PDB file of C-alpha atoms in Angstrom:
ATOM      1  CA  ILE A   1     -59.074 -92.436  90.916  1.00  0.00           C
ATOM      2  CA  SER A   2     -55.890 -91.032  92.380  1.00  0.00           C
ATOM      3  CA  GLN A   3     -53.749 -92.530  89.949  1.00  0.00           C
ATOM      4  CA  ALA A   4     -55.958 -91.033  87.335  1.00  0.00           C
ATOM      5  CA  LYS A   5     -56.015 -87.767  88.832  1.00  0.00           C
ATOM      6  CA  GLN A   6     -52.350 -87.324  89.810  1.00  0.00           C
ATOM      7  CA  GLY A   7     -51.845 -88.143  85.697  1.00  0.00           C
ATOM      8  CA  VAL A   8     -54.198 -85.626  85.004  1.00  0.00           C
ATOM      9  CA  THR A   9     -51.995 -82.929  86.998  1.00  0.00           C
ATOM     10  CA  SER A  10     -48.287 -84.170  85.082  1.00  0.00           C
ATOM     11  CA  ALA A  11     -50.041 -83.564  82.285  1.00  0.00           C
ATOM     12  CA  LEU A  12     -51.377 -80.024  82.951  1.00  0.00           C
ATOM     13  CA  LEU A  13     -47.810 -79.730  84.247  1.00  0.00           C
ATOM     14  CA  SER A  14     -45.831 -80.517  81.594  1.00  0.00           C
ATOM     15  CA  ASP A  15     -43.398 -78.381  80.466  1.00  0.00           C
ATOM     16  CA  MET A  16     -45.593 -76.618  77.728  1.00  0.00           C
ATOM     17  CA  THR A  17     -48.576 -76.424  79.294  1.00  0.00           C
ATOM     18  CA  ALA A  18     -46.364 -74.956  82.449  1.00  0.00           C
ATOM     19  CA  SER A  19     -44.982 -72.198  80.013  1.00  0.00           C
ATOM     20  CA  CYS A  20     -47.890 -71.748  78.567  1.00  0.00           C
ATOM     21  CA  LEU A  21     -49.498 -70.789  82.350  1.00  0.00           C
ATOM     22  CA  VAL A  22     -46.532 -68.814  82.819  1.00  0.00           C
ATOM     23  CA  GLU A  23     -47.528 -66.311  79.357  1.00  0.00           C
ATOM     24  CA  LEU A  24     -51.290 -66.352  80.437  1.00  0.00           C
ATOM     25  CA  ILE A  25     -50.309 -65.408  84.292  1.00  0.00           C
ATOM     26  CA  SER A  26     -47.873 -62.441  83.216  1.00  0.00           C
ATOM     27  CA  LEU A  27     -50.919 -61.106  81.266  1.00  0.00           C
ATOM     28  CA  GLY A  28     -52.406 -59.993  85.114  1.00  0.00           C
ATOM     29  CA  SER A  29     -48.734 -57.907  85.525  1.00  0.00           C
ATOM     30  CA  ILE A  30     -48.952 -55.582  82.481  1.00  0.00           C
ATOM     31  CA  GLY A  31     -51.916 -53.902  82.976  1.00  0.00           C
ATOM     32  CA  GLY A  32     -53.437 -55.220  80.205  1.00  0.00           C
ATOM     33  CA  GLY A  33     -57.060 -54.516  81.124  1.00  0.00           C
ATOM     34  CA  SER A  34     -60.133 -56.061  82.952  1.00  0.00           C
ATOM     35  CA  GLU A  35     -59.616 -58.536  80.221  1.00  0.00           C
ATOM     36  CA  ALA A  36     -56.298 -59.553  80.168  1.00  0.00           C
ATOM     37  CA  SER A  37     -56.893 -60.265  83.749  1.00  0.00           C
ATOM     38  CA  THR A  38     -59.729 -62.528  83.482  1.00  0.00           C
ATOM     39  CA  ILE A  39     -57.581 -64.338  81.645  1.00  0.00           C
ATOM     40  CA  ALA A  40     -54.612 -64.397  84.411  1.00  0.00           C
ATOM     41  CA  CYS A  41     -56.983 -64.605  86.963  1.00  0.00           C
ATOM     42  CA  SER A  42     -58.416 -68.168  85.426  1.00  0.00           C
ATOM     43  CA  ALA A  43     -54.887 -69.343  84.824  1.00  0.00           C
ATOM     44  CA  THR A  44     -53.885 -68.390  88.010  1.00  0.00           C
ATOM     45  CA  SER A  45     -56.358 -70.595  89.072  1.00  0.00           C
ATOM     46  CA  LEU A  46     -55.706 -73.546  87.143  1.00  0.00           C
ATOM     47  CA  ALA A  47     -52.498 -73.661  88.473  1.00  0.00           C
ATOM     48  CA  SER A  48     -53.161 -73.046  91.526  1.00  0.00           C
ATOM     49  CA  ILE A  49     -55.874 -76.295  91.603  1.00  0.00           C
ATOM     50  CA  CYS A  50     -52.185 -78.302  89.922  1.00  0.00           C
ATOM     51  CA  LEU A  51     -49.773 -77.205  92.683  1.00  0.00           C
ATOM     52  CA  THR A  52     -51.908 -78.103  95.094  1.00  0.00           C
ATOM     53  CA  ASN A  53     -52.040 -81.903  94.045  1.00  0.00           C
ATOM     54  CA  ALA A  54     -48.786 -81.635  93.070  1.00  0.00           C
ATOM     55  CA  SER A  55     -47.248 -80.823  96.005  1.00  0.00           C
ATOM     56  CA  HIS A  56     -46.782 -83.962  97.979  1.00  0.00           C
ATOM     57  CA  ASP A  57     -44.383 -84.780  95.632  1.00  0.00           C
ATOM     58  CA  PHE A  58     -42.591 -81.643  93.991  1.00  0.00           C
ATOM     59  CA  GLU A  59     -39.501 -82.750  93.860  1.00  0.00           C
ATOM     60  CA  ASN A  60     -40.105 -85.097  90.892  1.00  0.00           C
ATOM     61  CA  TYR A  61     -40.756 -81.631  88.667  1.00  0.00           C
ATOM     62  CA  GLN A  62     -36.981 -80.058  89.713  1.00  0.00           C
ATOM     63  CA  SER A  63     -35.838 -80.183  86.315  1.00  0.00           C
ATOM     64  CA  SER A  64     -39.358 -78.711  85.019  1.00  0.00           C
ATOM     65  CA  ALA A  65     -40.612 -75.701  83.696  1.00  0.00           C
ATOM     66  CA  VAL A  66     -43.074 -76.134  86.714  1.00  0.00           C
ATOM     67  CA  TRP A  67     -40.927 -73.824  88.738  1.00  0.00           C
ATOM     68  CA  SER A  68     -40.645 -70.844  86.575  1.00  0.00           C
ATOM     69  CA  LEU A  69     -44.414 -70.656  88.171  1.00  0.00           C
ATOM     70  CA  LEU A  70     -43.449 -69.173  91.192  1.00  0.00           C
ATOM     71  CA  PRO A  71     -41.263 -66.518  89.571  1.00  0.00           C
ATOM     72  CA  ALA A  72     -44.711 -65.715  87.092  1.00  0.00           C
ATOM     73  CA  LEU A  73     -46.554 -65.577  90.594  1.00  0.00           C
ATOM     74  CA  VAL A  74     -44.584 -63.357  92.631  1.00  0.00           C
ATOM     75  CA  GLN A  75     -43.792 -61.078  89.905  1.00  0.00           C
ATOM     76  CA  GLY A  76     -48.116 -60.770  89.424  1.00  0.00           C
ATOM     77  CA  LEU A  77     -47.881 -60.180  93.213  1.00  0.00           C
ATOM     78  CA  ILE A  78     -45.765 -57.418  93.330  1.00  0.00           C
ATOM     79  CA  ALA A  79     -47.075 -56.049  90.332  1.00  0.00           C
ATOM     80  CA  PRO A  80     -48.346 -52.343  90.943  1.00  0.00           C
ATOM     81  CA  MET A  81     -50.893 -52.582  88.023  1.00  0.00           C
ATOM     82  CA  SER A  82     -52.397 -55.781  88.980  1.00  0.00           C
ATOM     83  CA  PHE A  83     -56.316 -55.870  90.053  1.00  0.00           C
ATOM     84  CA  PHE A  84     -57.491 -57.194  93.273  1.00  0.00           C
ATOM     85  CA  GLU A  85     -58.519 -60.488  92.199  1.00  0.00           C
ATOM     86  CA  PHE A  86     -55.536 -61.186  90.351  1.00  0.00           C
ATOM     87  CA  HIS A  87     -53.522 -60.873  93.023  1.00  0.00           C
ATOM     88  CA  ARG A  88     -55.881 -62.998  95.778  1.00  0.00           C
ATOM     89  CA  GLU A  89     -56.228 -65.889  93.149  1.00  0.00           C
ATOM     90  CA  ILE A  90     -52.023 -65.545  93.516  1.00  0.00           C
ATOM     91  CA  VAL A  91     -51.942 -65.823  97.279  1.00  0.00           C
ATOM     92  CA  TRP A  92     -54.066 -68.479  97.052  1.00  0.00           C
ATOM     93  CA  ALA A  93     -51.789 -70.167  94.018  1.00  0.00           C
ATOM     94  CA  ILE A  94     -48.809 -69.556  96.431  1.00  0.00           C
ATOM     95  CA  TRP A  95     -50.095 -70.767  99.226  1.00  0.00           C
ATOM     96  CA  ASN A  96     -51.615 -73.907  98.185  1.00  0.00           C
ATOM     97  CA  MET A  97     -48.455 -74.356  96.456  1.00  0.00           C
ATOM     98  CA  ILE A  98     -46.094 -74.346  99.745  1.00  0.00           C
ATOM     99  CA  GLN A  99     -48.288 -75.061 102.851  1.00  0.00           C
ATOM    100  CA  ARG A 100     -47.705 -78.616 102.478  1.00  0.00           C
ATOM    101  CA  ASN A 101     -45.046 -79.313 100.167  1.00  0.00           C
ATOM    102  CA  ARG A 102     -41.683 -80.846 100.859  1.00  0.00           C
ATOM    103  CA  LEU A 103     -39.671 -78.643  99.339  1.00  0.00           C
ATOM    104  CA  GLN A 104     -40.846 -75.599 101.786  1.00  0.00           C
ATOM    105  CA  HIS A 105     -37.914 -73.916 102.704  1.00  0.00           C
ATOM    106  CA  ARG A 106     -36.782 -73.598  99.385  1.00  0.00           C
ATOM    107  CA  LEU A 107     -39.315 -72.170  97.973  1.00  0.00           C
ATOM    108  CA  LEU A 108     -39.952 -69.771 100.008  1.00  0.00           C
ATOM    109  CA  MET A 109     -36.500 -68.802  99.711  1.00  0.00           C
ATOM    110  CA  GLU A 110     -37.400 -68.770  96.066  1.00  0.00           C
ATOM    111  CA  LEU A 111     -40.330 -66.480  96.797  1.00  0.00           C
ATOM    112  CA  ILE A 112     -39.273 -63.594  98.826  1.00  0.00           C
ATOM    113  CA  GLY A 113     -35.980 -63.909  96.286  1.00  0.00           C
ATOM    114  CA  THR A 114     -34.343 -60.655  95.291  1.00  0.00           C
ATOM    115  CA  SER A 115     -37.692 -58.537  95.456  1.00  0.00           C
ATOM    116  CA  ALA A 116     -37.741 -58.857  99.520  1.00  0.00           C
ATOM    117  CA  GLU A 117     -39.690 -55.641 100.223  1.00  0.00           C
ATOM    118  CA  GLU A 118     -41.693 -56.328  97.590  1.00  0.00           C
ATOM    119  CA  VAL A 119     -43.450 -59.558  98.782  1.00  0.00           C
ATOM    120  CA  ALA A 120     -43.196 -58.266 101.744  1.00  0.00           C
ATOM    121  CA  THR A 121     -44.940 -54.802 101.180  1.00  0.00           C
ATOM    122  CA  SER A 122     -48.024 -56.954  98.359  1.00  0.00           C
ATOM    123  CA  LEU A 123     -47.969 -59.231 101.528  1.00  0.00           C
ATOM    124  CA  THR A 124     -49.215 -56.834 104.352  1.00  0.00           C
ATOM    125  CA  GLY A 125     -50.911 -54.718 102.077  1.00  0.00           C
ATOM    126  CA  MET A 126     -53.565 -57.884 101.399  1.00  0.00           C
ATOM    127  CA  LEU A 127     -54.416 -58.351 105.245  1.00  0.00           C
ATOM    128  CA  THR A 128     -55.836 -54.805 105.303  1.00  0.00           C
ATOM    129  CA  ALA A 129     -57.635 -53.836 101.833  1.00  0.00           C
ATOM    130  CA  LEU A 130     -61.308 -53.505 102.229  1.00  0.00           C
ATOM    131  CA  GLN A 131     -62.310 -56.434  99.600  1.00  0.00           C
ATOM    132  CA  SER A 132     -59.481 -58.949 101.187  1.00  0.00           C
ATOM    133  CA  SER A 133     -61.660 -60.899 103.771  1.00  0.00           C
ATOM    134  CA  ASP A 134     -61.356 -64.054 101.324  1.00  0.00           C
ATOM    135  CA  ALA A 135     -57.724 -63.626 100.835  1.00  0.00           C
ATOM    136  CA  VAL A 136     -56.483 -62.783 104.344  1.00  0.00           C
ATOM    137  CA  GLU A 137     -55.823 -66.730 104.918  1.00  0.00           C
ATOM    138  CA  PRO A 138     -53.621 -67.162 102.647  1.00  0.00           C
ATOM    139  CA  SER A 139     -51.549 -64.524 102.853  1.00  0.00           C
ATOM    140  CA  LEU A 140     -51.584 -64.351 106.451  1.00  0.00           C
ATOM    141  CA  GLY A 141     -50.633 -68.143 106.218  1.00  0.00           C
ATOM    142  CA  ILE A 142     -47.604 -66.889 103.752  1.00  0.00           C
ATOM    143  CA  VAL A 143     -46.505 -64.555 105.956  1.00  0.00           C
ATOM    144  CA  ASP A 144     -46.340 -66.845 109.016  1.00  0.00           C
ATOM    145  CA  MET A 145     -44.595 -69.383 107.386  1.00  0.00           C
ATOM    146  CA  LEU A 146     -41.488 -67.195 105.484  1.00  0.00           C
ATOM    147  CA  LEU A 147     -41.128 -65.541 109.294  1.00  0.00           C
ATOM    148  CA  ARG A 148     -41.291 -69.173 111.082  1.00  0.00           C
ATOM    149  CA  THR A 149     -39.109 -70.767 108.473  1.00  0.00           C
ATOM    150  CA  LEU A 150     -36.446 -68.768 107.075  1.00  0.00           C
ATOM    151  CA  ASP A 151     -33.635 -67.846 109.065  1.00  0.00           C
ATOM    152  CA  ASP A 152     -33.931 -64.298 110.769  1.00  0.00           C
ATOM    153  CA  ASN A 153     -30.825 -63.171 108.311  1.00  0.00           C
ATOM    154  CA  HIS A 154     -31.944 -64.372 105.106  1.00  0.00           C
ATOM    155  CA  THR A 155     -33.145 -61.416 103.811  1.00  0.00           C
ATOM    156  CA  ARG A 156     -29.891 -59.210 105.109  1.00  0.00           C
ATOM    157  CA  ALA A 157     -27.877 -59.753 102.142  1.00  0.00           C
ATOM    158  CA  THR A 158     -30.263 -58.179  99.837  1.00  0.00           C
ATOM    159  CA  THR A 159     -31.884 -55.597 101.937  1.00  0.00           C
ATOM    160  CA  GLY A 160     -29.683 -55.271 105.122  1.00  0.00           C
ATOM    161  CA  LYS A 161     -32.242 -56.049 107.029  1.00  0.00           C
ATOM    162  CA  SER A 162     -33.922 -58.508 108.820  1.00  0.00           C
ATOM    163  CA  LEU A 163     -36.833 -60.542 107.715  1.00  0.00           C
ATOM    164  CA  LYS A 164     -38.772 -59.517 110.439  1.00  0.00           C
ATOM    165  CA  ILE A 165     -37.395 -55.780 110.586  1.00  0.00           C
ATOM    166  CA  LEU A 166     -38.363 -55.878 107.054  1.00  0.00           C
ATOM    167  CA  PHE A 167     -42.402 -56.639 108.051  1.00  0.00           C
ATOM    168  CA  GLU A 168     -42.070 -54.353 110.142  1.00  0.00           C
ATOM    169  CA  GLU A 169     -41.048 -51.422 108.495  1.00  0.00           C
ATOM    170  CA  VAL A 170     -43.751 -52.272 105.504  1.00  0.00           C
ATOM    171  CA  GLY A 171     -46.816 -52.011 108.599  1.00  0.00           C
ATOM    172  CA  LEU A 172     -47.192 -55.819 109.264  1.00  0.00           C
ATOM    173  CA  VAL A 173     -48.116 -55.076 112.973  1.00  0.00           C
ATOM    174  CA  ASP A 174     -50.218 -52.569 112.338  1.00  0.00           C
ATOM    175  CA  ALA A 175     -51.749 -55.192 109.502  1.00  0.00           C
ATOM    176  CA  LEU A 176     -51.729 -58.354 112.225  1.00  0.00           C
ATOM    177  CA  TRP A 177     -53.681 -55.822 115.164  1.00  0.00           C
ATOM    178  CA  TYR A 178     -56.285 -54.848 112.318  1.00  0.00           C
ATOM    179  CA  VAL A 179     -56.988 -58.514 111.279  1.00  0.00           C
ATOM    180  CA  CYS A 180     -57.358 -59.304 115.042  1.00  0.00           C
ATOM    181  CA  ASP A 181     -59.660 -56.280 115.819  1.00  0.00           C
ATOM    182  CA  ASN A 182     -61.942 -56.815 112.618  1.00  0.00           C
ATOM    183  CA  ASP A 183     -62.526 -60.782 113.634  1.00  0.00           C
ATOM    184  CA  VAL A 184     -65.849 -61.113 114.777  1.00  0.00           C
ATOM    185  CA  ASP A 185     -65.748 -65.007 114.798  1.00  0.00           C
ATOM    186  CA  GLU A 186     -62.768 -65.571 117.451  1.00  0.00           C
ATOM    187  CA  SER A 187     -61.052 -67.649 113.967  1.00  0.00           C
ATOM    188  CA  ASP A 188     -58.116 -69.242 113.603  1.00  0.00           C
ATOM    189  CA  VAL A 189     -57.087 -66.546 110.960  1.00  0.00           C
ATOM    190  CA  ALA A 190     -57.134 -64.062 114.226  1.00  0.00           C
ATOM    191  CA  GLU A 191     -55.652 -66.497 116.791  1.00  0.00           C
ATOM    192  CA  LYS A 192     -52.316 -67.253 113.909  1.00  0.00           C
ATOM    193  CA  ALA A 193     -51.850 -63.226 113.737  1.00  0.00           C
ATOM    194  CA  ALA A 194     -52.351 -62.573 117.294  1.00  0.00           C
ATOM    195  CA  GLU A 195     -49.420 -65.223 117.722  1.00  0.00           C
ATOM    196  CA  LEU A 196     -47.707 -63.482 115.418  1.00  0.00           C
ATOM    197  CA  ILE A 197     -47.416 -60.386 117.109  1.00  0.00           C
ATOM    198  CA  ASP A 198     -46.608 -62.347 120.264  1.00  0.00           C
ATOM    199  CA  ASP A 199     -43.763 -64.309 118.956  1.00  0.00           C
ATOM    200  CA  PHE A 200     -42.482 -61.729 116.786  1.00  0.00           C
ATOM    201  CA  TYR A 201     -43.305 -58.520 117.852  1.00  0.00           C
ATOM    202  CA  GLU A 202     -44.149 -58.620 121.678  1.00  0.00           C
ATOM    203  CA  GLU A 203     -41.451 -56.509 122.862  1.00  0.00           C
ATOM    204  CA  GLN A 204     -41.859 -53.646 120.547  1.00  0.00           C
ATOM    205  CA  GLU A 205     -45.807 -53.460 121.453  1.00  0.00           C
ATOM    206  CA  GLU A 206     -44.102 -53.600 125.533  1.00  0.00           C
ATOM    207  CA  ASP A 207     -42.194 -50.353 124.716  1.00  0.00           C
ATOM    208  CA  GLU A 208     -44.616 -48.751 122.417  1.00  0.00           C
ATOM    209  CA  ASP A 209     -47.082 -49.237 125.829  1.00  0.00           C
ATOM    210  CA  GLY A 210     -44.282 -48.284 127.795  1.00  0.00           C
ATOM    211  CA  VAL A 211     -43.752 -44.619 126.036  1.00  0.00           C
ATOM    212  CA  ASP A 212     -47.561 -43.620 126.020  1.00  0.00           C
ATOM    213  CA  GLU A 213     -47.552 -44.389 130.249  1.00  0.00           C
ATOM    214  CA  MET A 214     -44.585 -42.210 130.121  1.00  0.00           C
ATOM    215  CA  MET A 215     -47.074 -39.374 127.965  1.00  0.00           C
TER     216      MET A 215
END
């Protein structure tokens, strides 16, 4: 079964198929209406399944068109005219691609790329969108991985700001508190949000508390 699964994944991630998936995914980024978005969602879902199965030996695809999938997914994530359903499929596909990938660091660097502020804004927005309950887990997972894996100065070259500050400025701290405050089940997701606040923004929270007490 494992060999058959690997064979199917390799076939689906061939250069021709990967190129076709990139074209179909891109339909969700151009504001082509609900029909185009539905096609893009289906293509993204298929890509997500394949990338999940391929993540354990992703280095075998280094010279493949498979690498063009990530830029297409990032473009879909930051596209302002995309439908929410498409964004949800996008964050799941990215999360499935990187969470257990041995090339994780390289993929994270390509994810943040030259669109760091747009990516940070989109991921943060997914944490607080009213319809995003099933998109919080992958969005938060990606944010957590970016902050914990990449050097804090990684984005300075393109934005002049550290990754931590960049996320803070697009509203991540408020979004993390939103996740914590609206989680009634004390889930792992809320715990991860709380840990991010403690590990990266606790000093800021203490400073704000001190200002409130003085006033």
